Short mmCIF file of N, CA and C in Angstrom, two decimals:
data_model
loop_
_atom_site.label_atom_id
_atom_site.label_comp_id
_atom_site.label_asym_id
_atom_site.label_seq_id
_atom_site.Cartn_x
_atom_site.Cartn_y
_atom_site.Cartn_z
N UNK A 1 0.84 -1.20 0.00
CA UNK A 1 0.00 0.00 0.00
C UNK A 1 0.88 1.25 0.00
N UNK A 2 2.08 1.15 0.55
CA UNK A 2 2.97 2.31 0.59
C UNK A 2 3.27 2.83 -0.82
N UNK A 3 3.46 1.92 -1.77
CA UNK A 3 3.74 2.32 -3.15
C UNK A 3 2.53 3.03 -3.75
N UNK A 4 1.34 2.54 -3.45
CA UNK A 4 0.11 3.19 -3.94
C UNK A 4 0.00 4.61 -3.39
N UNK A 5 0.36 4.80 -2.12
CA UNK A 5 0.34 6.15 -1.54
C UNK A 5 1.38 7.05 -2.20
N UNK A 6 2.54 6.51 -2.54
CA UNK A 6 3.55 7.30 -3.26
C UNK A 6 2.97 7.78 -4.59
N UNK A 7 2.28 6.89 -5.29
CA UNK A 7 1.66 7.25 -6.57
C UNK A 7 0.55 8.29 -6.38
N UNK A 8 -0.20 8.19 -5.30
CA UNK A 8 -1.26 9.16 -5.02
C UNK A 8 -0.67 10.54 -4.78
N UNK A 9 0.43 10.61 -4.02
CA UNK A 9 1.08 11.90 -3.78
C UNK A 9 1.65 12.48 -5.08
N UNK A 10 2.19 11.62 -5.92
CA UNK A 10 2.71 12.08 -7.21
C UNK A 10 1.58 12.61 -8.08
N UNK A 11 0.42 11.96 -8.05
CA UNK A 11 -0.74 12.43 -8.81
C UNK A 11 -1.15 13.81 -8.33
N UNK A 12 -1.20 14.01 -7.02
CA UNK A 12 -1.57 15.32 -6.47
C UNK A 12 -0.59 16.39 -6.92
N UNK A 13 0.69 16.06 -6.95
CA UNK A 13 1.71 17.02 -7.38
C UNK A 13 1.52 17.41 -8.84
N UNK A 14 0.92 16.52 -9.63
CA UNK A 14 0.63 16.81 -11.05
C UNK A 14 -0.70 17.53 -11.21
N UNK A 15 -1.42 17.76 -10.10
CA UNK A 15 -2.72 18.40 -10.17
C UNK A 15 -3.87 17.44 -10.39
N UNK A 16 -3.59 16.16 -10.27
CA UNK A 16 -4.62 15.13 -10.43
C UNK A 16 -5.19 14.77 -9.06
N UNK A 17 -6.40 14.24 -9.04
CA UNK A 17 -6.97 13.75 -7.79
C UNK A 17 -6.02 12.67 -7.26
N UNK A 18 -5.63 12.78 -5.99
CA UNK A 18 -4.59 11.89 -5.46
C UNK A 18 -5.06 10.46 -5.19
N UNK A 19 -5.03 9.68 -6.24
CA UNK A 19 -5.32 8.25 -6.13
C UNK A 19 -4.16 7.52 -6.77
N UNK A 20 -3.67 6.50 -6.08
CA UNK A 20 -2.57 5.70 -6.59
C UNK A 20 -2.90 4.23 -6.47
N UNK A 21 -2.27 3.43 -7.35
CA UNK A 21 -2.52 1.99 -7.36
C UNK A 21 -1.22 1.24 -7.59
N UNK A 22 -1.18 0.03 -7.05
CA UNK A 22 -0.05 -0.88 -7.27
C UNK A 22 -0.60 -2.29 -7.42
N UNK A 23 -0.03 -3.03 -8.35
CA UNK A 23 -0.41 -4.43 -8.55
C UNK A 23 0.78 -5.29 -8.14
N UNK A 24 0.48 -6.27 -7.30
CA UNK A 24 1.52 -7.11 -6.69
C UNK A 24 1.24 -8.57 -7.00
N UNK A 25 2.30 -9.29 -7.36
CA UNK A 25 2.20 -10.74 -7.53
C UNK A 25 3.38 -11.38 -6.82
N UNK A 26 3.10 -12.36 -6.02
CA UNK A 26 4.15 -13.08 -5.28
C UNK A 26 5.04 -12.14 -4.49
N UNK A 27 4.44 -11.10 -3.88
CA UNK A 27 5.18 -10.18 -3.04
C UNK A 27 6.01 -9.15 -3.77
N UNK A 28 5.92 -9.11 -5.10
CA UNK A 28 6.69 -8.15 -5.90
C UNK A 28 5.74 -7.22 -6.65
N UNK A 29 6.10 -5.96 -6.67
CA UNK A 29 5.30 -4.97 -7.40
C UNK A 29 5.50 -5.19 -8.90
N UNK A 30 4.41 -5.42 -9.60
CA UNK A 30 4.44 -5.64 -11.05
C UNK A 30 4.22 -4.33 -11.80
N UNK A 31 3.31 -3.49 -11.27
CA UNK A 31 2.98 -2.24 -11.96
C UNK A 31 2.40 -1.25 -10.96
N UNK A 32 2.62 0.03 -11.24
CA UNK A 32 2.06 1.11 -10.42
C UNK A 32 1.64 2.25 -11.33
N UNK A 33 0.76 3.08 -10.81
CA UNK A 33 0.46 4.35 -11.48
C UNK A 33 -0.46 5.15 -10.58
N UNK A 34 -0.62 6.40 -10.95
CA UNK A 34 -1.53 7.31 -10.26
C UNK A 34 -2.50 7.88 -11.27
N UNK A 35 -3.52 8.55 -10.77
CA UNK A 35 -4.51 9.17 -11.65
C UNK A 35 -3.84 10.08 -12.68
N UNK A 36 -4.34 10.05 -13.93
CA UNK A 36 -3.82 10.89 -15.00
C UNK A 36 -4.89 11.36 -16.00
N UNK A 37 -6.17 11.45 -15.62
CA UNK A 37 -7.17 11.87 -16.61
C UNK A 37 -6.90 13.24 -17.22
N UNK A 38 -6.49 14.20 -16.42
CA UNK A 38 -6.24 15.55 -16.96
C UNK A 38 -4.99 15.56 -17.83
N UNK A 39 -3.94 14.95 -17.34
CA UNK A 39 -2.68 14.91 -18.08
C UNK A 39 -2.84 14.24 -19.45
N UNK A 40 -3.58 13.13 -19.49
CA UNK A 40 -3.73 12.37 -20.73
C UNK A 40 -4.99 12.73 -21.50
N UNK A 41 -5.80 13.65 -20.96
CA UNK A 41 -7.09 13.98 -21.59
C UNK A 41 -7.88 12.70 -21.87
N UNK A 42 -7.97 11.87 -20.83
CA UNK A 42 -8.59 10.56 -20.96
C UNK A 42 -9.37 10.26 -19.68
N UNK A 43 -10.70 10.29 -19.74
CA UNK A 43 -11.49 10.05 -18.53
C UNK A 43 -11.32 8.65 -17.95
N UNK A 44 -10.76 7.73 -18.72
CA UNK A 44 -10.55 6.37 -18.20
C UNK A 44 -9.17 6.20 -17.56
N UNK A 45 -8.38 7.25 -17.49
CA UNK A 45 -7.01 7.15 -16.98
C UNK A 45 -6.97 7.19 -15.45
N UNK A 46 -7.78 6.36 -14.83
CA UNK A 46 -7.75 6.22 -13.38
C UNK A 46 -6.54 5.38 -13.00
N UNK A 47 -6.07 5.53 -11.78
CA UNK A 47 -4.88 4.82 -11.31
C UNK A 47 -5.01 3.31 -11.52
N UNK A 48 -6.17 2.76 -11.18
CA UNK A 48 -6.37 1.32 -11.31
C UNK A 48 -6.28 0.87 -12.76
N UNK A 49 -6.92 1.61 -13.65
CA UNK A 49 -6.92 1.26 -15.08
C UNK A 49 -5.50 1.28 -15.64
N UNK A 50 -4.76 2.32 -15.30
CA UNK A 50 -3.39 2.43 -15.81
C UNK A 50 -2.49 1.34 -15.24
N UNK A 51 -2.64 1.04 -13.97
CA UNK A 51 -1.83 -0.03 -13.36
C UNK A 51 -2.19 -1.39 -13.96
N UNK A 52 -3.47 -1.63 -14.20
CA UNK A 52 -3.89 -2.89 -14.83
C UNK A 52 -3.28 -3.00 -16.23
N UNK A 53 -3.33 -1.93 -17.00
CA UNK A 53 -2.73 -1.95 -18.35
C UNK A 53 -1.25 -2.26 -18.28
N UNK A 54 -0.54 -1.60 -17.36
CA UNK A 54 0.90 -1.84 -17.21
C UNK A 54 1.19 -3.28 -16.80
N UNK A 55 0.40 -3.80 -15.87
CA UNK A 55 0.61 -5.18 -15.39
C UNK A 55 0.35 -6.19 -16.51
N UNK A 56 -0.72 -5.99 -17.27
CA UNK A 56 -1.01 -6.89 -18.39
C UNK A 56 0.12 -6.86 -19.41
N UNK A 57 0.64 -5.68 -19.67
CA UNK A 57 1.77 -5.55 -20.60
C UNK A 57 3.01 -6.25 -20.05
N UNK A 58 3.29 -6.03 -18.78
CA UNK A 58 4.49 -6.63 -18.16
C UNK A 58 4.41 -8.15 -18.15
N UNK A 59 3.22 -8.69 -17.91
CA UNK A 59 3.04 -10.14 -17.84
C UNK A 59 2.65 -10.76 -19.18
N UNK A 60 2.41 -9.90 -20.18
CA UNK A 60 1.98 -10.37 -21.50
C UNK A 60 0.75 -11.28 -21.39
N UNK A 61 -0.23 -10.79 -20.63
CA UNK A 61 -1.45 -11.56 -20.40
C UNK A 61 -2.58 -10.61 -20.05
N UNK A 62 -3.76 -10.85 -20.58
CA UNK A 62 -4.92 -10.02 -20.24
C UNK A 62 -5.49 -10.38 -18.88
N UNK A 63 -5.10 -11.51 -18.35
CA UNK A 63 -5.56 -11.97 -17.05
C UNK A 63 -4.45 -11.79 -16.02
N UNK A 64 -4.81 -11.24 -14.89
CA UNK A 64 -3.84 -10.99 -13.82
C UNK A 64 -4.10 -11.95 -12.66
N UNK A 65 -4.28 -13.21 -13.00
CA UNK A 65 -4.52 -14.26 -12.02
C UNK A 65 -3.38 -14.29 -11.02
N UNK A 66 -3.72 -14.36 -9.74
CA UNK A 66 -2.70 -14.39 -8.70
C UNK A 66 -2.17 -13.03 -8.32
N UNK A 67 -2.72 -11.97 -8.91
CA UNK A 67 -2.28 -10.60 -8.60
C UNK A 67 -3.25 -9.94 -7.63
N UNK A 68 -2.69 -9.06 -6.82
CA UNK A 68 -3.47 -8.27 -5.88
C UNK A 68 -3.33 -6.79 -6.24
N UNK A 69 -4.41 -6.05 -6.06
CA UNK A 69 -4.42 -4.62 -6.34
C UNK A 69 -4.51 -3.85 -5.02
N UNK A 70 -3.61 -2.89 -4.86
CA UNK A 70 -3.63 -1.97 -3.72
C UNK A 70 -3.96 -0.60 -4.29
N UNK A 71 -4.99 0.05 -3.76
CA UNK A 71 -5.40 1.35 -4.27
C UNK A 71 -5.85 2.23 -3.11
N UNK A 72 -5.60 3.52 -3.23
CA UNK A 72 -5.84 4.43 -2.11
C UNK A 72 -7.29 4.88 -1.98
N UNK A 73 -8.14 4.56 -2.95
CA UNK A 73 -9.56 4.93 -2.90
C UNK A 73 -10.39 3.79 -3.45
N UNK A 74 -11.54 3.58 -2.86
CA UNK A 74 -12.46 2.54 -3.33
C UNK A 74 -12.69 2.69 -4.84
N UNK A 75 -12.52 1.62 -5.62
CA UNK A 75 -12.69 1.71 -7.07
C UNK A 75 -14.10 2.09 -7.50
N UNK A 76 -14.18 2.81 -8.61
CA UNK A 76 -15.45 3.18 -9.23
C UNK A 76 -15.97 1.99 -10.05
N UNK A 77 -17.12 2.16 -10.67
CA UNK A 77 -17.72 1.09 -11.48
C UNK A 77 -16.82 0.68 -12.63
N UNK A 78 -16.27 1.65 -13.35
CA UNK A 78 -15.39 1.35 -14.49
C UNK A 78 -14.20 0.51 -14.04
N UNK A 79 -13.57 0.93 -12.95
CA UNK A 79 -12.39 0.23 -12.47
C UNK A 79 -12.75 -1.14 -11.91
N UNK A 80 -13.89 -1.24 -11.24
CA UNK A 80 -14.34 -2.53 -10.72
C UNK A 80 -14.56 -3.52 -11.86
N UNK A 81 -15.13 -3.06 -12.97
CA UNK A 81 -15.32 -3.93 -14.12
C UNK A 81 -13.97 -4.41 -14.66
N UNK A 82 -13.01 -3.52 -14.79
CA UNK A 82 -11.68 -3.90 -15.28
C UNK A 82 -11.01 -4.88 -14.32
N UNK A 83 -11.18 -4.66 -13.03
CA UNK A 83 -10.62 -5.57 -12.02
C UNK A 83 -11.22 -6.97 -12.21
N UNK A 84 -12.52 -7.04 -12.42
CA UNK A 84 -13.19 -8.31 -12.64
C UNK A 84 -12.71 -8.98 -13.92
N UNK A 85 -12.68 -8.22 -15.02
CA UNK A 85 -12.25 -8.78 -16.30
C UNK A 85 -10.80 -9.26 -16.25
N UNK A 86 -9.96 -8.58 -15.49
CA UNK A 86 -8.55 -8.96 -15.37
C UNK A 86 -8.35 -10.13 -14.42
N UNK A 87 -9.39 -10.51 -13.71
CA UNK A 87 -9.35 -11.64 -12.77
C UNK A 87 -8.37 -11.41 -11.62
N UNK A 88 -8.32 -10.17 -11.15
CA UNK A 88 -7.46 -9.85 -10.01
C UNK A 88 -7.97 -10.62 -8.79
N UNK A 89 -7.03 -11.18 -8.03
CA UNK A 89 -7.37 -12.06 -6.91
C UNK A 89 -7.95 -11.31 -5.71
N UNK A 90 -7.25 -10.24 -5.29
CA UNK A 90 -7.68 -9.49 -4.11
C UNK A 90 -7.53 -8.00 -4.37
N UNK A 91 -8.44 -7.23 -3.78
CA UNK A 91 -8.38 -5.76 -3.84
C UNK A 91 -8.29 -5.25 -2.41
N UNK A 92 -7.26 -4.44 -2.17
CA UNK A 92 -7.08 -3.76 -0.90
C UNK A 92 -7.22 -2.27 -1.17
N UNK A 93 -8.17 -1.60 -0.52
CA UNK A 93 -8.28 -0.16 -0.74
C UNK A 93 -8.27 0.58 0.58
N UNK A 94 -7.88 1.84 0.51
CA UNK A 94 -7.73 2.67 1.71
C UNK A 94 -9.06 3.34 2.06
N UNK A 95 -9.39 4.42 1.40
CA UNK A 95 -10.59 5.21 1.75
C UNK A 95 -11.83 4.68 1.04
N UNK A 96 -12.92 4.65 1.77
CA UNK A 96 -14.22 4.35 1.17
C UNK A 96 -14.67 5.59 0.41
N UNK A 97 -15.43 5.38 -0.67
CA UNK A 97 -15.92 6.49 -1.48
C UNK A 97 -17.44 6.40 -1.61
N UNK A 98 -18.17 7.03 -0.68
CA UNK A 98 -19.63 6.95 -0.71
C UNK A 98 -20.26 7.53 -1.97
N UNK A 99 -19.60 8.48 -2.62
CA UNK A 99 -20.17 9.12 -3.82
C UNK A 99 -19.85 8.34 -5.09
N UNK A 100 -18.60 7.94 -5.28
CA UNK A 100 -18.21 7.33 -6.54
C UNK A 100 -17.76 5.89 -6.45
N UNK A 101 -17.65 5.36 -5.24
CA UNK A 101 -17.21 3.98 -5.07
C UNK A 101 -18.26 3.00 -5.55
N UNK A 102 -17.79 1.84 -6.04
CA UNK A 102 -18.72 0.85 -6.56
C UNK A 102 -18.42 -0.55 -6.04
N UNK A 103 -17.65 -0.63 -4.95
CA UNK A 103 -17.31 -1.92 -4.38
C UNK A 103 -18.11 -2.15 -3.10
N UNK A 104 -17.96 -1.29 -2.14
CA UNK A 104 -18.72 -1.37 -0.89
C UNK A 104 -19.85 -0.33 -0.87
N UNK A 105 -19.84 0.58 -1.80
CA UNK A 105 -20.86 1.62 -1.94
C UNK A 105 -21.47 1.52 -3.33
N UNK A 106 -22.47 2.35 -3.58
CA UNK A 106 -23.06 2.43 -4.92
C UNK A 106 -23.58 1.10 -5.43
N UNK A 107 -23.18 0.74 -6.64
CA UNK A 107 -23.71 -0.46 -7.29
C UNK A 107 -23.17 -1.76 -6.72
N UNK A 108 -22.14 -1.69 -5.91
CA UNK A 108 -21.53 -2.91 -5.33
C UNK A 108 -21.30 -3.94 -6.44
N UNK A 109 -20.48 -3.54 -7.38
CA UNK A 109 -20.27 -4.27 -8.63
C UNK A 109 -20.01 -5.76 -8.43
N UNK A 110 -19.14 -6.10 -7.50
CA UNK A 110 -18.74 -7.50 -7.35
C UNK A 110 -19.86 -8.38 -6.78
N UNK A 111 -20.91 -7.77 -6.29
CA UNK A 111 -22.05 -8.52 -5.74
C UNK A 111 -23.17 -8.71 -6.77
N UNK A 112 -22.99 -8.17 -7.96
CA UNK A 112 -24.02 -8.27 -8.98
C UNK A 112 -23.97 -9.63 -9.68
N UNK A 113 -25.13 -10.17 -10.06
CA UNK A 113 -25.14 -11.48 -10.74
C UNK A 113 -24.44 -11.45 -12.10
N UNK A 114 -24.31 -10.29 -12.70
CA UNK A 114 -23.63 -10.19 -14.00
C UNK A 114 -22.11 -10.12 -13.87
N UNK A 115 -21.60 -10.06 -12.66
CA UNK A 115 -20.15 -10.00 -12.44
C UNK A 115 -19.59 -11.41 -12.56
N UNK A 116 -18.68 -11.60 -13.50
CA UNK A 116 -18.12 -12.93 -13.77
C UNK A 116 -17.04 -13.35 -12.79
N UNK A 117 -16.34 -12.40 -12.23
CA UNK A 117 -15.27 -12.71 -11.26
C UNK A 117 -15.30 -11.66 -10.16
N UNK A 118 -15.41 -12.10 -8.94
CA UNK A 118 -15.40 -11.19 -7.79
C UNK A 118 -14.15 -11.48 -6.95
N UNK A 119 -13.26 -10.50 -6.84
CA UNK A 119 -12.08 -10.70 -6.01
C UNK A 119 -12.44 -10.61 -4.53
N UNK A 120 -11.53 -11.07 -3.69
CA UNK A 120 -11.66 -10.79 -2.27
C UNK A 120 -11.42 -9.29 -2.11
N UNK A 121 -12.15 -8.65 -1.21
CA UNK A 121 -12.03 -7.20 -1.03
C UNK A 121 -11.78 -6.88 0.43
N UNK A 122 -10.80 -6.00 0.66
CA UNK A 122 -10.46 -5.53 2.00
C UNK A 122 -10.37 -4.02 1.96
N UNK A 123 -11.28 -3.34 2.63
CA UNK A 123 -11.32 -1.88 2.61
C UNK A 123 -10.94 -1.26 3.94
N UNK A 124 -10.62 0.01 3.89
CA UNK A 124 -10.32 0.77 5.10
C UNK A 124 -8.89 0.68 5.57
N UNK A 125 -7.99 0.19 4.72
CA UNK A 125 -6.58 0.06 5.09
C UNK A 125 -5.92 1.44 4.96
N UNK A 126 -5.42 1.96 6.07
CA UNK A 126 -4.83 3.31 6.10
C UNK A 126 -5.85 4.35 5.64
N UNK A 127 -7.09 4.11 6.01
CA UNK A 127 -8.21 4.96 5.56
C UNK A 127 -8.03 6.42 5.95
N UNK A 128 -7.66 6.70 7.18
CA UNK A 128 -7.56 8.10 7.62
C UNK A 128 -6.46 8.83 6.85
N UNK A 129 -5.38 8.16 6.54
CA UNK A 129 -4.30 8.77 5.76
C UNK A 129 -4.78 9.13 4.35
N UNK A 130 -5.51 8.22 3.73
CA UNK A 130 -6.04 8.47 2.38
C UNK A 130 -7.07 9.59 2.40
N UNK A 131 -7.94 9.56 3.40
CA UNK A 131 -8.97 10.60 3.50
C UNK A 131 -8.33 11.97 3.69
N UNK A 132 -7.30 12.04 4.51
CA UNK A 132 -6.61 13.32 4.74
C UNK A 132 -5.94 13.82 3.46
N UNK A 133 -5.33 12.92 2.71
CA UNK A 133 -4.69 13.29 1.44
C UNK A 133 -5.72 13.88 0.48
N UNK A 134 -6.88 13.25 0.38
CA UNK A 134 -7.94 13.75 -0.50
C UNK A 134 -8.49 15.08 0.00
N UNK A 135 -8.75 15.18 1.30
CA UNK A 135 -9.28 16.43 1.86
C UNK A 135 -8.32 17.59 1.64
N UNK A 136 -7.03 17.35 1.87
CA UNK A 136 -6.03 18.41 1.68
C UNK A 136 -5.98 18.84 0.22
N UNK A 137 -6.05 17.88 -0.68
CA UNK A 137 -6.00 18.20 -2.11
C UNK A 137 -7.18 19.08 -2.51
N UNK A 138 -8.39 18.69 -2.12
CA UNK A 138 -9.56 19.47 -2.51
C UNK A 138 -9.64 20.80 -1.78
N UNK A 139 -9.15 20.87 -0.56
CA UNK A 139 -9.10 22.16 0.15
C UNK A 139 -8.15 23.10 -0.57
N UNK A 140 -7.00 22.59 -1.00
CA UNK A 140 -6.04 23.40 -1.75
C UNK A 140 -6.64 23.87 -3.08
N UNK A 141 -7.39 22.99 -3.74
CA UNK A 141 -8.03 23.36 -5.01
C UNK A 141 -9.04 24.49 -4.78
N UNK A 142 -9.84 24.38 -3.73
CA UNK A 142 -10.83 25.42 -3.43
C UNK A 142 -10.15 26.74 -3.09
N UNK A 143 -9.02 26.67 -2.36
CA UNK A 143 -8.29 27.87 -1.95
C UNK A 143 -7.41 28.43 -3.06
N UNK A 144 -7.21 27.64 -4.12
CA UNK A 144 -6.36 28.08 -5.22
C UNK A 144 -4.88 28.01 -4.91
N UNK A 145 -4.50 27.22 -3.92
CA UNK A 145 -3.08 27.07 -3.58
C UNK A 145 -2.53 25.79 -4.17
N UNK A 146 -1.22 25.66 -4.15
CA UNK A 146 -0.57 24.45 -4.64
C UNK A 146 -0.86 23.30 -3.69
N UNK A 147 -0.82 22.06 -4.20
CA UNK A 147 -1.06 20.91 -3.33
C UNK A 147 -0.08 20.89 -2.16
N UNK A 148 -0.59 20.56 -0.97
CA UNK A 148 0.25 20.53 0.23
C UNK A 148 0.67 19.12 0.57
N UNK A 149 0.83 18.28 -0.45
CA UNK A 149 1.25 16.90 -0.22
C UNK A 149 2.65 16.73 -0.77
N UNK A 150 3.45 15.93 -0.09
CA UNK A 150 4.81 15.68 -0.57
C UNK A 150 4.76 14.62 -1.66
N UNK A 151 5.72 14.64 -2.55
CA UNK A 151 5.75 13.72 -3.68
C UNK A 151 7.13 13.10 -3.82
N UNK A 152 7.43 12.06 -3.01
CA UNK A 152 8.74 11.45 -3.09
C UNK A 152 8.93 10.55 -4.29
N UNK A 153 7.83 10.14 -4.95
CA UNK A 153 7.96 9.23 -6.08
C UNK A 153 7.08 9.71 -7.22
N UNK A 154 7.52 9.45 -8.43
CA UNK A 154 6.74 9.79 -9.61
C UNK A 154 6.22 8.54 -10.27
N UNK A 155 5.26 8.67 -11.19
CA UNK A 155 4.59 7.55 -11.82
C UNK A 155 5.47 6.72 -12.72
N UNK A 156 6.47 6.07 -12.18
CA UNK A 156 7.39 5.30 -12.98
C UNK A 156 6.78 4.01 -13.47
N UNK A 157 5.95 3.39 -12.63
CA UNK A 157 5.35 2.13 -13.02
C UNK A 157 6.36 1.01 -13.09
N UNK A 158 7.52 1.18 -12.48
CA UNK A 158 8.59 0.21 -12.57
C UNK A 158 8.21 -1.09 -11.88
N UNK A 159 8.53 -2.19 -12.53
CA UNK A 159 8.28 -3.50 -11.95
C UNK A 159 9.48 -3.93 -11.12
N UNK A 160 9.24 -4.88 -10.24
CA UNK A 160 10.33 -5.48 -9.49
C UNK A 160 10.58 -4.88 -8.13
N UNK A 161 9.87 -3.83 -7.76
CA UNK A 161 10.06 -3.24 -6.43
C UNK A 161 9.34 -4.11 -5.41
N UNK A 162 9.94 -4.28 -4.25
CA UNK A 162 9.32 -5.08 -3.20
C UNK A 162 8.15 -4.32 -2.59
N UNK A 163 7.12 -5.03 -2.21
CA UNK A 163 5.93 -4.47 -1.55
C UNK A 163 5.53 -5.42 -0.45
N UNK A 164 5.30 -4.90 0.73
CA UNK A 164 4.80 -5.77 1.79
C UNK A 164 3.30 -5.56 1.93
N UNK A 165 2.54 -6.60 1.59
CA UNK A 165 1.08 -6.50 1.64
C UNK A 165 0.64 -6.29 3.04
#
């Protein structure tokens, strides 16, 4: 989850909503990224979507069987669908998202009969840290000031970094 938080802080530094994701297999980080919709002019460029794309490319497989996703915010419907299609084993998320979340809130995508694969889901991990990061980002946006979050890492997406689940 630490790598996902690094990606979230990097996203905030780029002016993006601070959400970061990391995909891990066998204790090793396969792919990471942070939100980039504004940078890429792409509404689908959520952290989860970008990390899934990177992981599929790295593994040369559309299925991420045996992989776990760590993300700093509860996934939306679009991301939940991609998680299901990629056959991700487990999802660990930090902050719950009552407005846009689709895992434990909203449509509860993985509980729908049309969902072909439902991963194990664990929410609320480092929730207060994620909530504070989001609150600070939006407060800064309202005040017109620069983001007040530190950014020790950028969206490298490098594979092979160790991650402790």
